Amino acid sequence: MTTAALTHTSALTARQLRAAWRIPVFLVMNFVQPMIWLLLFGQLFKSVINIPGFGGNATYLEFLTPGIVMMMALFGSAWAGTSYIQDMDRGVMDRLLTSPTNRGALMVSTLVYQAILTIGQTLIVLGVAWLCGARFGGGPVGLAVLLVAAILLTAVFSALSNAVALLARDQGALIGISQLVTIPLMFLSSALMDTKLSAGWVANVAAFNPFEWAVIVGREAMQKSPDWSTIGTHVGLLAALAALMVWVATTAFRAYQRST
């Protein structure tokens, strides 16, 4: 990126952070919600670890934590397009497009903003899990890999959300499509339950689920002896899909520009 693009990206990202800071309830929900998910599911299903053939982790909380991290990244990024719709409705987008604002920065800044939220949520989830007794052997390297997977997942669905927002230009449509996509992806994965204990077709579908790819990377990275081949394969898949989704969002943005 050029210096101008970096400057504009920083300014636009700061704009979104300031907007979030002015509405404290938004930040509170973003950082409290992960704890609710973690503690609720951790207590509801803590005994499933005793089912023969389940996971192999010491506790269900240790199995669950990477899944909760990715759930927060998935659900948060699926709403990324709302900022575009709000800017369209308020006329802000038109003013930005008639200004010298770098077009790439308009897209990248939303991804950076969502990535910052994802990192914050991840650290909170891991901190609460540790306080509740979960212990992970991955160390700093494992944490870094977990964050990379969460950020890539955020990029995939933030870009998709942005594309939907730019094409649909309607908040209701974005909400409906986001729920239609994210809920099945969550349940067709091992985020909450080992797919070996599910119907066979669930595991088959999960193999093509990008959310599952991120869960696999996060869970494997936090092990004491991770399978780096598995991690590398799924990180590569996530990176390729993120690049594809960014291209889709960029194409949608150009279509929006032509129509205005």
Tab-separated table of C-alpha atoms in Angstrom:
chain	number	residue	atom	x	y	z
A	1	MET	CA	0.000	0.000	0.000
A	2	THR	CA	1.104	3.593	-0.639
A	3	THR	CA	1.712	6.084	2.129
A	4	ALA	CA	-1.587	7.807	1.322
A	5	ALA	CA	-3.470	4.494	1.463
A	6	LEU	CA	-1.916	3.659	4.837
A	7	THR	CA	-2.730	7.116	6.193
A	8	HIS	CA	-6.328	6.915	5.010
A	9	THR	CA	-6.710	3.368	6.353
A	10	SER	CA	-5.460	4.493	9.765
A	11	ALA	CA	-7.806	7.499	9.775
A	12	LEU	CA	-10.851	5.460	8.734
A	13	THR	CA	-10.069	2.726	11.246
A	14	ALA	CA	-9.718	5.335	13.985
A	15	ARG	CA	-13.084	6.758	12.895
A	16	GLN	CA	-14.768	3.412	13.472
A	17	LEU	CA	-13.012	2.926	16.805
A	18	ARG	CA	-14.142	6.384	17.961
A	19	ALA	CA	-17.708	5.621	16.883
A	20	ALA	CA	-17.633	2.396	18.909
A	21	TRP	CA	-16.125	4.198	21.903
A	22	ARG	CA	-18.986	6.732	21.873
A	23	ILE	CA	-21.447	3.864	22.376
A	24	PRO	CA	-20.004	2.020	25.401
A	25	VAL	CA	-22.771	-0.590	25.373
A	26	PHE	CA	-21.456	-1.796	22.026
A	27	LEU	CA	-17.976	-2.388	23.404
A	28	VAL	CA	-19.346	-3.943	26.588
A	29	MET	CA	-21.441	-6.432	24.598
A	30	ASN	CA	-18.496	-7.276	22.366
A	31	PHE	CA	-16.299	-8.089	25.336
A	32	VAL	CA	-18.855	-9.500	27.782
A	33	GLN	CA	-20.642	-11.726	25.291
A	34	PRO	CA	-17.611	-14.041	24.829
A	35	MET	CA	-17.535	-14.652	28.573
A	36	ILE	CA	-21.243	-15.521	28.591
A	37	TRP	CA	-20.784	-18.006	25.756
A	38	LEU	CA	-17.715	-19.517	27.356
A	39	LEU	CA	-19.164	-19.904	30.830
A	40	LEU	CA	-22.631	-20.973	29.669
A	41	PHE	CA	-21.548	-23.668	27.249
A	42	GLY	CA	-18.631	-24.640	29.454
A	43	GLN	CA	-21.003	-25.500	32.282
A	44	LEU	CA	-23.865	-26.939	30.218
A	45	PHE	CA	-21.721	-29.459	28.376
A	46	LYS	CA	-18.774	-30.033	30.715
A	47	SER	CA	-19.657	-33.724	31.187
A	48	VAL	CA	-19.493	-34.597	27.484
A	49	ILE	CA	-15.736	-34.980	27.837
A	50	ASN	CA	-16.510	-38.329	29.502
A	51	ILE	CA	-18.199	-39.711	26.386
A	52	PRO	CA	-15.984	-42.454	24.863
A	53	GLY	CA	-14.185	-41.169	21.776
A	54	PHE	CA	-14.603	-37.488	22.614
A	55	GLY	CA	-11.742	-35.149	21.776
A	56	GLY	CA	-9.034	-36.329	24.129
A	57	ASN	CA	-8.605	-32.976	25.869
A	58	ALA	CA	-8.183	-32.807	29.628
A	59	THR	CA	-11.369	-30.749	30.104
A	60	TYR	CA	-14.301	-29.644	27.992
A	61	LEU	CA	-13.371	-26.014	28.680
A	62	GLU	CA	-10.019	-26.537	26.963
A	63	PHE	CA	-11.800	-28.171	24.030
A	64	LEU	CA	-14.406	-25.396	23.884
A	65	THR	CA	-12.244	-22.283	24.218
A	66	PRO	CA	-10.800	-22.192	20.654
A	67	GLY	CA	-14.309	-22.805	19.314
A	68	ILE	CA	-15.690	-19.834	21.280
A	69	VAL	CA	-12.854	-17.646	19.983
A	70	MET	CA	-13.802	-18.494	16.410
A	71	MET	CA	-17.526	-18.119	17.118
A	72	MET	CA	-16.943	-14.548	18.263
A	73	ALA	CA	-14.841	-13.834	15.177
A	74	LEU	CA	-17.544	-15.325	12.934
A	75	PHE	CA	-20.524	-13.526	14.445
A	76	GLY	CA	-18.747	-10.194	14.844
A	77	SER	CA	-17.411	-10.087	11.294
A	78	ALA	CA	-20.764	-11.140	9.799
A	79	TRP	CA	-22.104	-7.727	10.891
A	80	ALA	CA	-19.210	-5.740	9.443
A	81	GLY	CA	-21.290	-4.535	6.503
A	82	THR	CA	-23.616	-2.570	8.782
A	83	SER	CA	-21.092	0.272	8.860
A	84	TYR	CA	-21.331	0.566	5.064
A	85	ILE	CA	-25.129	0.595	5.149
A	86	GLN	CA	-25.143	3.273	7.851
A	87	ASP	CA	-22.725	5.384	5.788
A	88	MET	CA	-24.931	4.934	2.708
A	89	ASP	CA	-28.098	5.894	4.576
A	90	ARG	CA	-26.490	8.997	6.083
A	91	GLY	CA	-24.847	10.137	2.853
A	92	VAL	CA	-21.375	9.663	4.309
A	93	MET	CA	-20.397	7.131	1.636
A	94	ASP	CA	-21.234	9.576	-1.158
A	95	ARG	CA	-19.115	12.274	0.467
A	96	LEU	CA	-16.206	9.853	0.880
A	97	LEU	CA	-16.422	8.823	-2.766
A	98	THR	CA	-16.325	12.443	-3.944
A	99	SER	CA	-13.293	13.133	-1.737
A	100	PRO	CA	-9.660	12.120	-2.357
A	101	THR	CA	-10.112	9.210	0.078
A	102	ASN	CA	-8.250	6.126	-1.099
A	103	ARG	CA	-10.778	3.548	-2.312
A	104	GLY	CA	-8.776	0.606	-1.020
A	105	ALA	CA	-8.623	2.225	2.422
A	106	LEU	CA	-12.429	2.256	2.574
A	107	MET	CA	-12.372	-1.513	2.290
A	108	VAL	CA	-9.262	-2.343	4.327
A	109	SER	CA	-10.192	-0.125	7.273
A	110	THR	CA	-13.307	-2.194	8.018
A	111	LEU	CA	-11.202	-5.369	8.024
A	112	VAL	CA	-8.608	-3.817	10.342
A	113	TYR	CA	-11.313	-2.573	12.704
A	114	GLN	CA	-12.925	-6.013	12.899
A	115	ALA	CA	-9.503	-7.624	13.419
A	116	ILE	CA	-8.840	-5.319	16.395
A	117	LEU	CA	-12.153	-6.348	17.975
A	118	THR	CA	-11.358	-10.002	17.322
A	119	ILE	CA	-7.965	-9.746	19.033
A	120	GLY	CA	-9.542	-8.079	22.069
A	121	GLN	CA	-12.256	-10.716	22.323
A	122	THR	CA	-9.749	-13.526	21.927
A	123	LEU	CA	-7.555	-12.294	24.754
A	124	ILE	CA	-10.583	-11.923	27.027
A	125	VAL	CA	-11.862	-15.423	26.225
A	126	LEU	CA	-8.445	-16.944	26.895
A	127	GLY	CA	-8.072	-14.968	30.119
A	128	VAL	CA	-11.466	-16.061	31.438
A	129	ALA	CA	-10.801	-19.670	30.420
A	130	TRP	CA	-7.488	-19.578	32.300
A	131	LEU	CA	-9.201	-18.183	35.405
A	132	CYS	CA	-11.718	-21.038	35.167
A	133	GLY	CA	-8.925	-23.598	35.178
A	134	ALA	CA	-8.197	-24.206	31.488
A	135	ARG	CA	-4.524	-24.708	30.680
A	136	PHE	CA	-3.006	-24.712	27.210
A	137	GLY	CA	0.391	-26.024	26.210
A	138	GLY	CA	0.795	-24.027	22.998
A	139	GLY	CA	2.567	-21.089	24.621
A	140	PRO	CA	3.159	-17.765	22.828
A	141	VAL	CA	3.548	-19.476	19.436
A	142	GLY	CA	0.245	-21.268	19.848
A	143	LEU	CA	-1.451	-18.024	20.858
A	144	ALA	CA	-0.001	-16.259	17.815
A	145	VAL	CA	-1.264	-18.997	15.484
A	146	LEU	CA	-4.699	-18.882	17.137
A	147	LEU	CA	-4.834	-15.121	16.558
A	148	VAL	CA	-3.796	-15.537	12.921
A	149	ALA	CA	-6.606	-18.042	12.352
A	150	ALA	CA	-9.147	-15.763	14.057
A	151	ILE	CA	-8.017	-12.762	12.014
A	152	LEU	CA	-8.177	-14.709	8.744
A	153	LEU	CA	-11.684	-15.922	9.620
A	154	THR	CA	-12.620	-12.325	10.414
A	155	ALA	CA	-11.271	-11.192	7.041
A	156	VAL	CA	-13.289	-13.865	5.209
A	157	PHE	CA	-16.632	-12.954	6.727
A	158	SER	CA	-16.035	-9.214	7.034
A	159	ALA	CA	-15.345	-9.102	3.305
A	160	LEU	CA	-18.411	-11.239	2.604
A	161	SER	CA	-20.553	-9.006	4.820
A	162	ASN	CA	-19.230	-5.898	3.078
A	163	ALA	CA	-20.031	-7.396	-0.330
A	164	VAL	CA	-23.588	-8.231	0.729
A	165	ALA	CA	-24.056	-4.737	2.164
A	166	LEU	CA	-22.805	-3.060	-1.001
A	167	LEU	CA	-25.038	-5.162	-3.229
A	168	ALA	CA	-28.186	-5.377	-1.075
A	169	ARG	CA	-27.915	-1.898	0.504
A	170	ASP	CA	-30.440	-2.934	3.117
A	171	GLN	CA	-29.916	-3.651	6.806
A	172	GLY	CA	-32.682	-6.259	6.972
A	173	ALA	CA	-31.255	-8.189	4.037
A	174	LEU	CA	-27.773	-8.157	5.580
A	175	ILE	CA	-29.074	-9.444	8.918
A	176	GLY	CA	-31.078	-12.206	7.247
A	177	ILE	CA	-28.228	-13.375	5.035
A	178	SER	CA	-25.732	-13.220	7.918
A	179	GLN	CA	-27.889	-15.447	10.096
A	180	LEU	CA	-28.581	-17.798	7.210
A	181	VAL	CA	-24.840	-18.285	6.728
A	182	THR	CA	-23.362	-18.172	10.230
A	183	ILE	CA	-25.738	-20.379	12.233
A	184	PRO	CA	-25.375	-23.480	10.007
A	185	LEU	CA	-21.608	-22.973	9.805
A	186	MET	CA	-21.369	-22.934	13.592
A	187	PHE	CA	-23.343	-26.134	14.117
A	188	LEU	CA	-21.707	-27.934	11.184
A	189	SER	CA	-18.355	-27.801	12.956
A	190	SER	CA	-16.529	-29.113	16.008
A	191	ALA	CA	-16.754	-25.788	17.862
A	192	LEU	CA	-19.114	-27.194	20.500
A	193	MET	CA	-19.017	-30.929	19.904
A	194	ASP	CA	-16.485	-33.347	18.446
A	195	THR	CA	-17.752	-34.210	14.964
A	196	LYS	CA	-16.725	-37.843	15.518
A	197	LEU	CA	-19.801	-38.085	17.764
A	198	SER	CA	-22.123	-36.511	15.191
A	199	ALA	CA	-23.759	-38.046	12.144
A	200	GLY	CA	-21.211	-39.017	9.498
A	201	TRP	CA	-22.457	-36.437	7.019
A	202	VAL	CA	-21.769	-33.636	9.527
A	203	ALA	CA	-18.059	-34.463	9.589
A	204	ASN	CA	-18.036	-34.667	5.779
A	205	VAL	CA	-19.623	-31.230	5.427
A	206	ALA	CA	-17.391	-29.785	8.160
A	207	ALA	CA	-14.317	-30.647	6.088
A	208	PHE	CA	-15.396	-27.897	3.637
A	209	ASN	CA	-16.472	-25.419	6.306
A	210	PRO	CA	-14.103	-22.418	6.666
A	211	PHE	CA	-15.297	-21.888	10.219
A	212	GLU	CA	-14.222	-25.459	11.008
A	213	TRP	CA	-10.825	-24.791	9.417
A	214	ALA	CA	-10.270	-21.944	11.880
A	215	VAL	CA	-11.455	-24.044	14.834
A	216	ILE	CA	-9.053	-26.836	13.857
A	217	VAL	CA	-6.133	-24.417	13.631
A	218	GLY	CA	-6.935	-22.756	16.954
A	219	ARG	CA	-7.483	-25.998	18.832
A	220	GLU	CA	-4.403	-27.674	17.375
A	221	ALA	CA	-2.176	-24.631	17.957
A	222	MET	CA	-3.043	-24.561	21.655
A	223	GLN	CA	-1.895	-28.159	22.146
A	224	LYS	CA	1.479	-28.906	23.692
A	225	SER	CA	2.513	-30.921	20.626
A	226	PRO	CA	0.564	-29.475	17.678
A	227	ASP	CA	0.321	-31.079	14.242
A	228	TRP	CA	1.975	-28.346	12.181
A	229	SER	CA	1.065	-30.037	8.916
A	230	THR	CA	-2.636	-29.802	9.772
A	231	ILE	CA	-2.202	-26.213	10.931
A	232	GLY	CA	-0.351	-25.202	7.782
A	233	THR	CA	-2.929	-26.779	5.482
A	234	HIS	CA	-5.886	-25.080	7.130
A	235	VAL	CA	-4.168	-21.708	7.511
A	236	GLY	CA	-3.420	-21.883	3.787
A	237	LEU	CA	-7.070	-22.626	3.019
A	238	LEU	CA	-8.214	-19.726	5.182
A	239	ALA	CA	-5.714	-17.335	3.587
A	240	ALA	CA	-6.783	-18.346	0.076
A	241	LEU	CA	-10.460	-17.907	0.926
A	242	ALA	CA	-9.767	-14.552	2.577
A	243	ALA	CA	-8.037	-13.343	-0.596
A	244	LEU	CA	-10.989	-14.546	-2.679
A	245	MET	CA	-13.540	-12.830	-0.421
A	246	VAL	CA	-11.573	-9.565	-0.468
A	247	TRP	CA	-11.657	-9.740	-4.279
A	248	VAL	CA	-15.432	-10.337	-4.168
A	249	ALA	CA	-15.909	-7.374	-1.829
A	250	THR	CA	-13.706	-5.174	-4.018
A	251	THR	CA	-15.746	-6.153	-7.092
A	252	ALA	CA	-18.964	-5.336	-5.219
A	253	PHE	CA	-17.505	-1.974	-4.193
A	254	ARG	CA	-16.711	-1.129	-7.822
A	255	ALA	CA	-20.233	-2.116	-8.815
A	256	TYR	CA	-21.576	0.221	-6.126
A	257	GLN	CA	-19.387	3.060	-7.382
A	258	ARG	CA	-20.634	2.612	-10.945
A	259	SER	CA	-24.247	2.716	-9.800
A	260	THR	CA	-23.930	5.964	-7.836
